[in-house]
Coordinates of C-alpha atoms in Angstrom, one line a residue:
X1 CA 22.1 -68.5 -9.6
X2 CA 22.4 -70.2 -12.7
X3 CA 23.4 -68.6 -16.3
X4 CA 19.5 -69.1 -17.2
X5 CA 18.2 -66.9 -14.4
X6 CA 21.0 -64.2 -14.1
X7 CA 19.8 -63.9 -18.1
X8 CA 15.9 -63.4 -17.1
X9 CA 16.3 -61.4 -14.3
X10 CA 18.8 -59.2 -15.4
X11 CA 17.1 -55.7 -16.1
X12 CA 18.7 -54.5 -18.9
X13 CA 17.8 -58.5 -20.5
X14 CA 13.8 -58.0 -19.9
X15 CA 14.2 -54.0 -21.7
X16 CA 15.9 -56.6 -25.0
X17 CA 14.2 -59.3 -24.7
X18 CA 10.8 -57.9 -24.3
X19 CA 11.9 -55.5 -27.8
X20 CA 11.9 -58.0 -29.6
X21 CA 8.5 -57.1 -30.7
X22 CA 9.8 -53.7 -31.8
X23 CA 11.9 -55.3 -34.4
X24 CA 9.1 -57.3 -35.5
X25 CA 7.3 -54.2 -36.2
X26 CA 10.1 -52.5 -37.6
X27 CA 10.8 -55.9 -40.5
X28 CA 6.9 -55.1 -41.4
X29 CA 7.7 -51.5 -42.3
X30 CA 11.3 -52.4 -43.9
X31 CA 9.7 -55.6 -46.0
X32 CA 6.8 -53.3 -47.2
X33 CA 8.5 -50.1 -47.8
X34 CA 11.2 -51.4 -50.0
X35 CA 8.9 -54.1 -51.1
X36 CA 6.6 -51.6 -53.3
X37 CA 9.3 -49.5 -54.9
X38 CA 10.2 -52.8 -56.9
X39 CA 9.6 -54.2 -60.6
X40 CA 8.5 -57.9 -59.2
X41 CA 6.3 -56.5 -56.5
X42 CA 4.6 -53.6 -59.1
X43 CA 4.0 -57.0 -61.9
X44 CA 2.6 -59.6 -59.6
X45 CA 0.1 -56.6 -57.9
X46 CA -1.0 -55.3 -61.1
X47 CA 0.6 -51.3 -60.9
X48 CA -1.3 -50.6 -57.5
X49 CA -2.6 -46.7 -57.5
X50 CA -2.2 -44.6 -55.3
X51 CA -5.6 -45.4 -53.4
X52 CA -5.1 -49.7 -53.8
X53 CA -1.7 -49.1 -52.5
X54 CA -3.0 -47.0 -49.7
X55 CA -5.7 -50.1 -48.5
X56 CA -2.3 -52.7 -48.3
X57 CA -0.8 -50.1 -46.5
X58 CA -3.2 -49.4 -44.7
X59 CA -4.2 -52.5 -43.5
X60 CA -1.5 -53.2 -40.8
X61 CA -2.4 -49.4 -39.6
X62 CA -5.9 -51.1 -39.4
X63 CA -5.3 -54.5 -36.9
X64 CA -2.9 -52.4 -35.4
X65 CA -5.4 -49.9 -34.0
X66 CA -7.7 -52.6 -32.9
X67 CA -5.1 -54.7 -31.6
X68 CA -4.2 -51.7 -30.0
X69 CA -7.6 -50.7 -28.2
X70 CA -8.1 -54.8 -27.1
X71 CA -4.7 -54.8 -25.9
X72 CA -5.5 -53.3 -22.4
X73 CA -8.1 -55.9 -22.2
X74 CA -5.7 -58.6 -22.4
X75 CA -3.0 -57.2 -20.2
X76 CA -5.1 -56.5 -17.9
X77 CA -6.8 -60.1 -17.2
X78 CA -4.2 -62.8 -18.9
X79 CA -0.6 -60.1 -17.9
X80 CA 2.0 -58.4 -19.6
X81 CA 3.6 -61.5 -20.5
X82 CA 1.0 -64.0 -21.5
X83 CA -0.2 -61.1 -23.9
X84 CA 2.8 -60.2 -25.5
X85 CA 3.5 -64.1 -26.1
X86 CA 0.3 -64.7 -27.7
X87 CA 0.4 -61.7 -29.9
X88 CA 3.9 -62.9 -31.2
X89 CA 2.0 -66.4 -32.3
X90 CA -0.8 -63.8 -34.2
X91 CA 2.6 -62.4 -35.6
X92 CA 3.7 -65.5 -37.1
X93 CA 0.3 -66.0 -39.0
X94 CA 0.2 -63.2 -40.7
X95 CA 3.8 -64.0 -41.9
X96 CA 2.7 -67.0 -43.3
X97 CA -0.1 -65.6 -45.1
X98 CA 1.8 -62.9 -46.8
X99 CA 4.3 -65.2 -47.5
X100 CA 2.4 -67.2 -49.4
X101 CA -0.5 -64.7 -50.7
X102 CA -1.7 -65.3 -53.9
X103 CA -3.4 -62.1 -54.6
X104 CA -4.2 -58.5 -53.0
X105 CA -7.0 -60.3 -51.0
X106 CA -4.6 -63.0 -49.3
X107 CA -1.8 -60.4 -48.3
X108 CA -4.0 -58.1 -46.5
X109 CA -5.6 -60.5 -44.5
X110 CA -2.0 -61.5 -43.5
X111 CA -0.9 -57.4 -43.0
X112 CA -4.4 -57.5 -40.6
X113 CA -3.3 -59.8 -39.0
X114 CA 0.4 -58.7 -38.5
X115 CA -1.0 -55.0 -37.3
X116 CA -3.3 -56.7 -34.8
X117 CA -0.2 -58.1 -33.3
X118 CA 1.7 -55.0 -33.6
X119 CA -0.9 -53.4 -32.1
X120 CA -1.0 -55.4 -29.2
X121 CA 3.2 -55.4 -28.5
X122 CA 3.5 -51.6 -29.7
X123 CA 0.7 -51.0 -26.3
X124 CA 1.8 -54.1 -23.8
X125 CA 5.9 -53.7 -24.3
X126 CA 6.1 -49.9 -23.0
X127 CA 4.2 -51.1 -20.2
X128 CA 5.8 -54.1 -19.4
X129 CA 9.3 -52.1 -19.3
X130 CA 8.0 -49.2 -17.6
X131 CA 6.9 -52.0 -14.9
X132 CA 9.7 -54.1 -14.4
X133 CA 12.6 -51.2 -14.7
X134 CA 14.1 -48.8 -11.5
X135 CA 13.3 -44.6 -12.1
X136 CA 16.6 -44.0 -12.7
X137 CA 16.9 -46.0 -16.4
X138 CA 13.4 -46.7 -16.9
X139 CA 13.5 -43.8 -20.1
X140 CA 16.8 -45.8 -21.3
X141 CA 15.1 -49.3 -20.5
X142 CA 11.6 -47.8 -22.6
X143 CA 13.8 -46.7 -25.3
X144 CA 15.0 -49.8 -26.2
X145 CA 12.0 -50.4 -28.0
X146 CA 11.9 -48.0 -30.8
X147 CA 15.7 -49.6 -30.9
X148 CA 14.5 -52.2 -32.1
X149 CA 11.5 -50.9 -34.1
X150 CA 14.9 -49.3 -36.4
X151 CA 16.8 -52.1 -36.2
X152 CA 13.9 -53.8 -37.5
X153 CA 13.6 -51.5 -40.3
X154 CA 17.3 -51.1 -41.4
X155 CA 17.7 -54.9 -41.5
X156 CA 14.6 -56.2 -43.7
X157 CA 15.1 -53.5 -45.9
X158 CA 18.3 -54.6 -46.8
X159 CA 17.1 -58.1 -47.0
X160 CA 15.1 -56.6 -49.1
X161 CA 17.5 -55.0 -51.0
X162 CA 19.8 -58.2 -51.9
X163 CA 15.9 -60.0 -52.9
X164 CA 15.3 -57.4 -55.5
X165 CA 18.2 -59.2 -57.8
X166 CA 15.9 -62.3 -57.8
X167 CA 13.5 -62.0 -61.4
X168 CA 10.4 -63.2 -59.5
X169 CA 7.9 -63.4 -56.8
X170 CA 10.4 -64.8 -54.2
X171 CA 11.2 -60.9 -54.1
X172 CA 9.1 -60.3 -51.9
X173 CA 8.1 -63.1 -50.5
X174 CA 11.1 -64.2 -48.8
X175 CA 10.7 -60.8 -46.9
X176 CA 7.3 -60.8 -45.9
X177 CA 8.4 -65.0 -44.1
X178 CA 11.9 -63.6 -42.5
X179 CA 9.5 -61.6 -40.7
X180 CA 8.3 -63.7 -38.7
X181 CA 11.4 -65.3 -37.7
X182 CA 11.1 -62.4 -34.4
X183 CA 8.1 -63.8 -33.5
X184 CA 8.9 -67.2 -33.5
X185 CA 12.0 -66.4 -31.1
X186 CA 9.7 -63.8 -28.8
X187 CA 7.2 -66.1 -28.3
X188 CA 9.9 -69.1 -27.3
X189 CA 12.1 -67.3 -25.2
X190 CA 9.3 -64.9 -23.8
X191 CA 8.3 -68.3 -21.2
X192 CA 11.4 -67.6 -19.5
X193 CA 11.1 -64.1 -18.4
X194 CA 9.4 -62.7 -15.1
X195 CA 5.7 -61.6 -15.3
X196 CA 5.3 -57.0 -13.9
X197 CA 5.4 -57.1 -10.6
X198 CA 3.1 -53.8 -10.0
X199 CA 0.1 -56.6 -12.3
X200 CA 1.5 -59.7 -10.2
X201 CA 0.9 -57.1 -7.2
X202 CA -3.0 -55.7 -8.7
X203 CA -4.3 -59.5 -9.0
X204 CA -3.5 -59.9 -5.0
X205 CA 0.0 -62.0 -5.5
X206 CA 1.9 -60.1 -3.3
X207 CA 4.7 -62.8 -2.6
X208 CA 5.6 -63.7 -6.5
X209 CA 6.4 -59.6 -6.6
X210 CA 8.4 -60.4 -3.9
X211 CA 10.1 -62.2 -5.6
X212 CA 10.2 -60.4 -9.1
X213 CA 11.4 -57.7 -7.1
X214 CA 14.0 -58.9 -4.8
X215 CA 15.1 -60.7 -8.2
X216 CA 15.5 -58.0 -10.7
X217 CA 16.4 -55.4 -8.6
X218 CA 17.7 -56.5 -5.4
X219 CA 20.3 -59.5 -6.5
X220 CA 17.4 -61.6 -5.5
X221 CA 17.4 -60.5 -1.5
X222 CA 14.0 -59.8 -0.5
X223 CA 15.5 -56.8 2.4
X224 CA 17.4 -55.1 0.0
X225 CA 16.2 -51.4 0.5
X226 CA 15.3 -50.7 -3.0
X227 CA 13.0 -54.0 -2.9
X228 CA 11.8 -53.1 0.6
X229 CA 10.8 -49.1 -1.4
X230 CA 8.9 -50.3 -4.0
X231 CA 7.1 -52.8 -2.5
X232 CA 5.7 -50.3 0.4
X233 CA 5.1 -48.1 -2.9
X234 CA 3.0 -50.3 -4.4
X235 CA 1.3 -51.6 -1.5
X236 CA 0.6 -48.3 -0.5
X237 CA -1.1 -47.7 -3.8
X238 CA -2.6 -50.5 -4.9
X239 CA -4.7 -50.4 -1.5
X240 CA -5.6 -46.9 -1.8
X241 CA -6.6 -46.7 -5.3
X242 CA -9.2 -49.9 -4.0
X243 CA -9.5 -48.5 -0.7
X244 CA -10.4 -44.7 -1.9
X245 CA -9.5 -44.6 -5.8
X246 CA -12.4 -46.7 -8.4
X247 CA -10.8 -49.3 -10.5
X248 CA -13.5 -49.2 -13.4
X249 CA -12.2 -47.4 -17.1
X250 CA -14.6 -44.8 -16.1
X251 CA -12.4 -43.4 -14.5
X252 CA -10.2 -42.6 -17.4
X253 CA -12.7 -39.7 -18.0
X254 CA -13.2 -38.4 -14.9
X255 CA -11.8 -34.7 -14.0
X256 CA -7.6 -34.6 -13.8
X257 CA -7.2 -37.8 -15.0
X258 CA -9.0 -37.5 -18.7
X259 CA -6.2 -34.5 -19.0
X260 CA -3.3 -37.7 -18.5
X261 CA -5.3 -39.4 -20.7
X262 CA -5.3 -36.5 -23.4
X263 CA -1.6 -36.0 -23.4
X264 CA -0.9 -39.6 -24.0
X265 CA -3.3 -39.5 -26.7
X266 CA -2.3 -36.5 -28.4
X267 CA 1.8 -37.7 -27.6
X268 CA 1.2 -40.7 -30.0
X269 CA -1.2 -38.2 -32.7
X270 CA 1.7 -36.0 -32.5
X271 CA 4.3 -38.8 -32.8
X272 CA 2.4 -39.6 -36.6
X273 CA 2.2 -36.2 -37.4
X274 CA 5.6 -35.3 -37.1
X275 CA 6.1 -37.1 -40.4
X276 CA 8.5 -40.0 -39.7
X277 CA 6.7 -43.2 -40.2
X278 CA 5.4 -41.7 -43.4
X279 CA 8.9 -41.0 -44.5
X280 CA 10.1 -44.2 -44.1
X281 CA 6.9 -45.6 -45.6
X282 CA 7.6 -44.6 -48.7
X283 CA 10.9 -42.7 -48.7
X284 CA 11.5 -45.0 -52.4
X285 CA 8.2 -43.2 -53.6
X286 CA 9.9 -39.6 -52.3
X287 CA 12.9 -40.2 -53.6
X288 CA 12.1 -41.3 -57.1
X289 CA 9.4 -38.4 -57.1
X290 CA 12.3 -35.7 -56.7
X291 CA 14.2 -37.4 -59.1
X292 CA 17.2 -38.9 -57.0
X293 CA 19.3 -41.6 -57.7
X294 CA 19.1 -43.0 -61.8
X295 CA 18.0 -46.6 -61.0
X296 CA 15.7 -48.4 -58.3
X297 CA 18.9 -49.8 -57.2
X298 CA 20.2 -46.5 -56.4
X299 CA 17.1 -44.6 -55.2
X300 CA 17.1 -48.6 -52.7
X301 CA 20.5 -47.6 -51.5
X302 CA 20.0 -43.6 -50.9
X303 CA 16.8 -45.0 -48.9
X304 CA 18.8 -47.8 -47.4
X305 CA 21.0 -45.0 -45.7
X306 CA 17.5 -42.9 -43.6
X307 CA 17.1 -46.6 -41.7
X308 CA 20.9 -46.8 -41.3
X309 CA 20.9 -43.1 -39.5
X310 CA 18.0 -44.3 -37.5
X311 CA 18.9 -47.0 -35.7
X312 CA 22.9 -45.2 -35.1
X313 CA 20.6 -41.6 -34.0
X314 CA 18.3 -43.8 -31.5
X315 CA 21.5 -44.5 -29.3
X316 CA 22.1 -41.5 -28.0
X317 CA 18.2 -41.1 -26.6
X318 CA 19.0 -44.4 -25.2
X319 CA 21.9 -43.6 -23.0
X320 CA 21.0 -39.7 -22.3
X321 CA 17.4 -38.9 -22.3
X322 CA 17.1 -40.2 -18.5
X323 CA 19.4 -37.2 -18.1
X324 CA 18.1 -35.1 -20.3
X325 CA 14.4 -34.9 -19.6
X326 CA 11.4 -35.6 -21.7
X327 CA 10.1 -31.9 -21.7
X328 CA 14.0 -30.0 -23.3
X329 CA 14.4 -33.4 -26.1
X330 CA 10.5 -33.4 -27.1
X331 CA 10.9 -29.6 -27.8
X332 CA 13.5 -29.6 -29.5
X333 CA 13.7 -32.1 -31.0
X334 CA 9.6 -30.8 -33.0
X335 CA 11.9 -27.4 -34.0
X336 CA 14.5 -29.1 -35.9
X337 CA 12.5 -31.5 -37.3
X338 CA 9.7 -28.8 -38.5
X339 CA 13.4 -27.0 -40.0
X340 CA 14.1 -29.3 -42.2
X341 CA 10.8 -30.5 -43.7
X342 CA 10.3 -26.7 -44.4
X343 CA 13.8 -26.7 -46.1
X344 CA 12.5 -29.5 -47.9
X345 CA 9.2 -28.0 -49.2
X346 CA 10.7 -25.2 -50.3
X347 CA 13.8 -26.7 -52.3
X348 CA 10.8 -28.6 -54.0
X349 CA 9.1 -25.7 -54.6
X350 CA 12.1 -24.3 -56.7
X351 CA 11.9 -27.3 -59.4
X352 CA 9.3 -28.7 -62.1
X353 CA 6.9 -30.3 -61.8
X354 CA 5.4 -33.0 -64.2
X355 CA 3.9 -36.3 -64.7
X356 CA 6.4 -39.7 -65.5
X357 CA 4.6 -40.7 -68.9
X358 CA 6.3 -44.3 -68.1
X359 CA 4.9 -44.4 -64.4
X360 CA 1.7 -41.6 -64.8
X361 CA 3.1 -40.7 -61.6
X362 CA 4.3 -36.7 -60.6
X363 CA 7.6 -36.3 -60.7
X364 CA 9.8 -33.0 -60.3
X365 CA 12.9 -31.7 -61.5
X366 CA 15.2 -29.7 -60.0
X367 CA 17.2 -28.8 -62.2
X368 CA 20.3 -28.8 -60.1
X369 CA 22.4 -31.7 -58.4
X370 CA 22.8 -29.3 -55.4
X371 CA 19.4 -29.7 -54.7
X372 CA 19.0 -32.9 -54.9
X373 CA 21.7 -33.4 -51.9
X374 CA 20.2 -31.2 -49.8
X375 CA 17.3 -32.1 -50.1
X376 CA 18.0 -36.0 -49.3
X377 CA 20.5 -34.1 -46.7
X378 CA 16.8 -32.2 -45.3
X379 CA 15.7 -35.6 -44.7
X380 CA 18.7 -37.2 -43.5
X381 CA 19.3 -35.0 -40.6
X382 CA 15.3 -34.9 -40.0
X383 CA 15.7 -38.0 -39.5
X384 CA 18.4 -37.5 -36.9
X385 CA 16.4 -36.0 -35.3
X386 CA 13.2 -38.1 -34.8
X387 CA 15.5 -41.4 -33.5
X388 CA 17.2 -38.8 -30.7
X389 CA 13.5 -36.8 -29.3
X390 CA 10.1 -38.2 -30.8
X391 CA 11.4 -42.0 -31.6
X392 CA 11.8 -43.1 -28.3
X393 CA 10.1 -40.3 -25.9
X394 CA 6.7 -41.3 -28.0
X395 CA 6.7 -45.1 -26.2
X396 CA 8.1 -43.8 -23.0
X397 CA 6.0 -40.3 -22.2
X398 CA 2.5 -42.4 -21.9
X399 CA 3.7 -45.3 -20.5
X400 CA 5.3 -44.0 -17.2
X401 CA 2.0 -40.8 -16.5
X402 CA -1.0 -43.7 -15.6
X403 CA -1.6 -44.6 -11.9
X404 CA -1.6 -48.7 -11.7
X405 CA -5.4 -49.7 -12.0
X406 CA -6.0 -48.2 -15.5
X407 CA -2.8 -47.8 -16.6
X408 CA -3.1 -50.3 -19.3
X409 CA -6.0 -49.3 -20.4
X410 CA -4.9 -45.8 -20.8
X411 CA -2.2 -47.1 -22.2
X412 CA -4.4 -49.3 -24.7
X413 CA -5.9 -45.8 -26.2
X414 CA -3.0 -43.6 -26.3
X415 CA -1.2 -46.5 -28.4
X416 CA -4.3 -47.1 -30.5
X417 CA -5.1 -43.8 -31.4
X418 CA -1.3 -43.2 -32.7
X419 CA -2.3 -46.1 -35.5
X420 CA -5.6 -44.4 -36.2
X421 CA -3.5 -41.7 -37.1
X422 CA -1.5 -43.9 -38.9
X423 CA -4.0 -45.5 -40.3
X424 CA -5.2 -42.5 -42.3
X425 CA -2.4 -41.2 -43.1
X426 CA -1.4 -44.0 -44.6
X427 CA -4.1 -43.8 -47.0
X428 CA -4.3 -40.0 -47.6
X429 CA -0.2 -39.7 -48.7
X430 CA 0.1 -41.2 -51.2
X431 CA -2.6 -38.9 -52.6
X432 CA -1.3 -35.8 -51.2
X433 CA 2.2 -37.1 -52.6
X434 CA 0.0 -36.5 -55.8
X435 CA -2.1 -33.6 -55.5
X436 CA -0.2 -31.9 -53.5
X437 CA 3.0 -32.5 -54.3
X438 CA 5.8 -30.4 -51.6
X439 CA 3.1 -29.1 -49.6
X440 CA 2.9 -32.5 -48.4
X441 CA 6.5 -31.4 -46.2
X442 CA 5.1 -28.0 -45.4
X443 CA 2.3 -29.6 -43.8
X444 CA 4.1 -31.9 -42.2
X445 CA 6.5 -29.0 -40.9
X446 CA 3.9 -26.6 -39.7
X447 CA 2.3 -30.1 -37.7
X448 CA 6.1 -29.9 -36.0
X449 CA 6.1 -26.4 -34.8
X450 CA 2.8 -26.9 -33.7
X451 CA 3.7 -29.8 -30.9
X452 CA 6.5 -27.8 -29.8
X453 CA 4.7 -25.2 -28.4
X454 CA 1.7 -28.0 -27.2
X455 CA 4.5 -29.3 -25.3
X456 CA 5.5 -26.1 -23.4
X457 CA 2.5 -25.3 -23.0
X458 CA 1.2 -28.2 -21.2
X459 CA 3.2 -31.0 -20.4
X460 CA 4.8 -32.1 -17.3
X461 CA 8.2 -33.4 -16.4
X462 CA 8.0 -37.1 -15.5
X463 CA 11.9 -37.8 -15.3
X464 CA 13.5 -39.2 -11.6
X465 CA 9.8 -39.9 -10.7
X466 CA 8.4 -43.5 -9.7
X467 CA 5.2 -44.6 -11.7
X468 CA 3.9 -44.1 -8.0
X469 CA 4.7 -40.9 -7.7
X470 CA 2.8 -39.6 -10.8
X471 CA -0.2 -38.7 -9.1
X472 CA 1.7 -35.7 -7.6
X473 CA 3.3 -34.9 -11.1
X474 CA -0.2 -34.2 -12.0
X475 CA -1.3 -31.9 -9.5
X476 CA 1.6 -29.6 -9.3
X477 CA 2.6 -30.4 -13.8
X478 CA 5.6 -29.2 -12.8
X479 CA 8.2 -28.0 -15.3
X480 CA 11.0 -28.8 -13.0
X481 CA 11.8 -30.7 -9.7
X482 CA 8.7 -30.6 -7.2
X483 CA 9.9 -29.8 -3.9
X484 CA 10.6 -32.5 -1.8
X485 CA 8.6 -30.6 1.1
X486 CA 5.4 -31.3 -1.0
X487 CA 6.7 -34.9 -1.9
X488 CA 6.9 -35.6 1.7
X489 CA 3.6 -34.4 2.2
X490 CA 2.3 -36.6 -0.3
X491 CA 3.2 -39.9 0.7
X492 CA 2.3 -39.2 4.2
X493 CA -1.2 -38.5 2.4
X494 CA -0.9 -41.8 1.3
X495 CA 0.0 -44.0 4.3
X496 CA 3.8 -44.4 3.4
X497 CA 4.9 -42.3 5.6
X498 CA 3.0 -40.1 9.2
X499 CA 5.8 -37.2 9.7
X500 CA 4.2 -37.2 13.0
X501 CA 4.0 -40.8 14.5
X502 CA 6.3 -42.5 11.7
X503 CA 9.8 -40.7 12.4
X504 CA 11.3 -43.8 14.0
X505 CA 14.5 -44.8 12.2
X506 CA 14.0 -47.9 9.2
X507 CA 10.9 -45.4 8.7
X508 CA 9.8 -45.4 5.0
X509 CA 10.7 -42.1 4.3
X510 CA 14.1 -42.2 5.6
X511 CA 14.0 -45.0 3.5
X512 CA 13.9 -43.6 0.0
X513 CA 16.3 -40.4 1.1
X514 CA 18.9 -42.8 2.0
X515 CA 18.9 -44.8 -1.4
X516 CA 18.4 -41.8 -3.2
X517 CA 21.5 -40.5 -1.8
X518 CA 23.2 -43.6 -2.5
X519 CA 22.6 -44.0 -5.6
X520 CA 22.6 -40.6 -7.0
X521 CA 27.3 -41.6 -5.4

């Protein structure tokens, strides 16, 4: 086996390389969030007001919404792999347009193109990762996508921080141009990585699917116990879907399935309503509004620390999300974020609000450095809570709860809902910062409490189940583990194991049980 083959068939390499799309996403957010607070940007674009700035920022989200909606069709038709390559090529074009822009119109065109790309990749990457990864580390592999996003945000922000000292338009053109570099790497390198084995099997290319599974899960051995189990599971579920269930997108509206769709859509909406993406995007304006930092440089440094925290605190989620479980992680994370935002809003409410005569924007005088430090500390703790919980879970959970026949379209719909609310918030948050001031943070605090309640009531635990077992998970909606006898009965009904007629050694249930014991040891 060549060195290149070892890399392209290693599950961690596959997950990490596809997550470069997350760096693209992060680069676009980080470069723009830092740029909009600089004098060079404000001068070149004639000090855009809150409505125009919301429109510029919203152009990315609008493109993301459309990209996420159409991604399901391309992912099913042309494969997860080729869709990812095509979207990366579009991102390169968008980055060139932004770096070369001569005004707001071309800038918005570039951001829309980048948005189309990010919308597609933000849906396809978690889907591809979840279909490649074994159940024991599926959460970890998909969480790498969120970690890549945080790296992209942080790196691009500090690139922008260095570029601010250039006293011309290169201060924002350099960050916008550099963001195309990850897209070039992904476009060129993704050709060497495998297709999703579940997509191959669904298209009738079962021999290729077996080879991919053997390479990534069996050290090249098609007779490896894990490979045999996965192939039998996948084939049985595809047979069940084609012979008994239908293969139409209208299935998304059927009883039972629409409940799963609603969970995926609501989870992505809740991820936006945590307030994290907006706080990260407008963190420079937020600190300026609170009077934190006595210069552009100091404000950018204070803001940049939040990006570093975001990267560092995503690591515990990658390492432990498959041990903690999905439900407790989301509930605890939402409650912590709610507490920190209540504190931020409460502290800002004690200050004196007035209009800055130079910028024409509302600012607050807290009259006390300790209060300002408290706001910064709570923002940092809020970022840390999100990074460890809802950041990765927002991508993990929707990618693993749907059956193969509608998985791409369902994940596409849930991701589109994320970007729709991102687009709405990009428009309204600059206005709310000016109109309701500290009330904005209290509003997001309330949203976080409500999402913790919603997860507790409605969301089943999915940790430790294969993608093919999600049907029974949602039949029983468990808070904990499904009993073994219930799982065996469901397996029998799907034709994977016949209790009365297939009790000979080597049957599927026995192979799976043996494999489970082996992995536990």
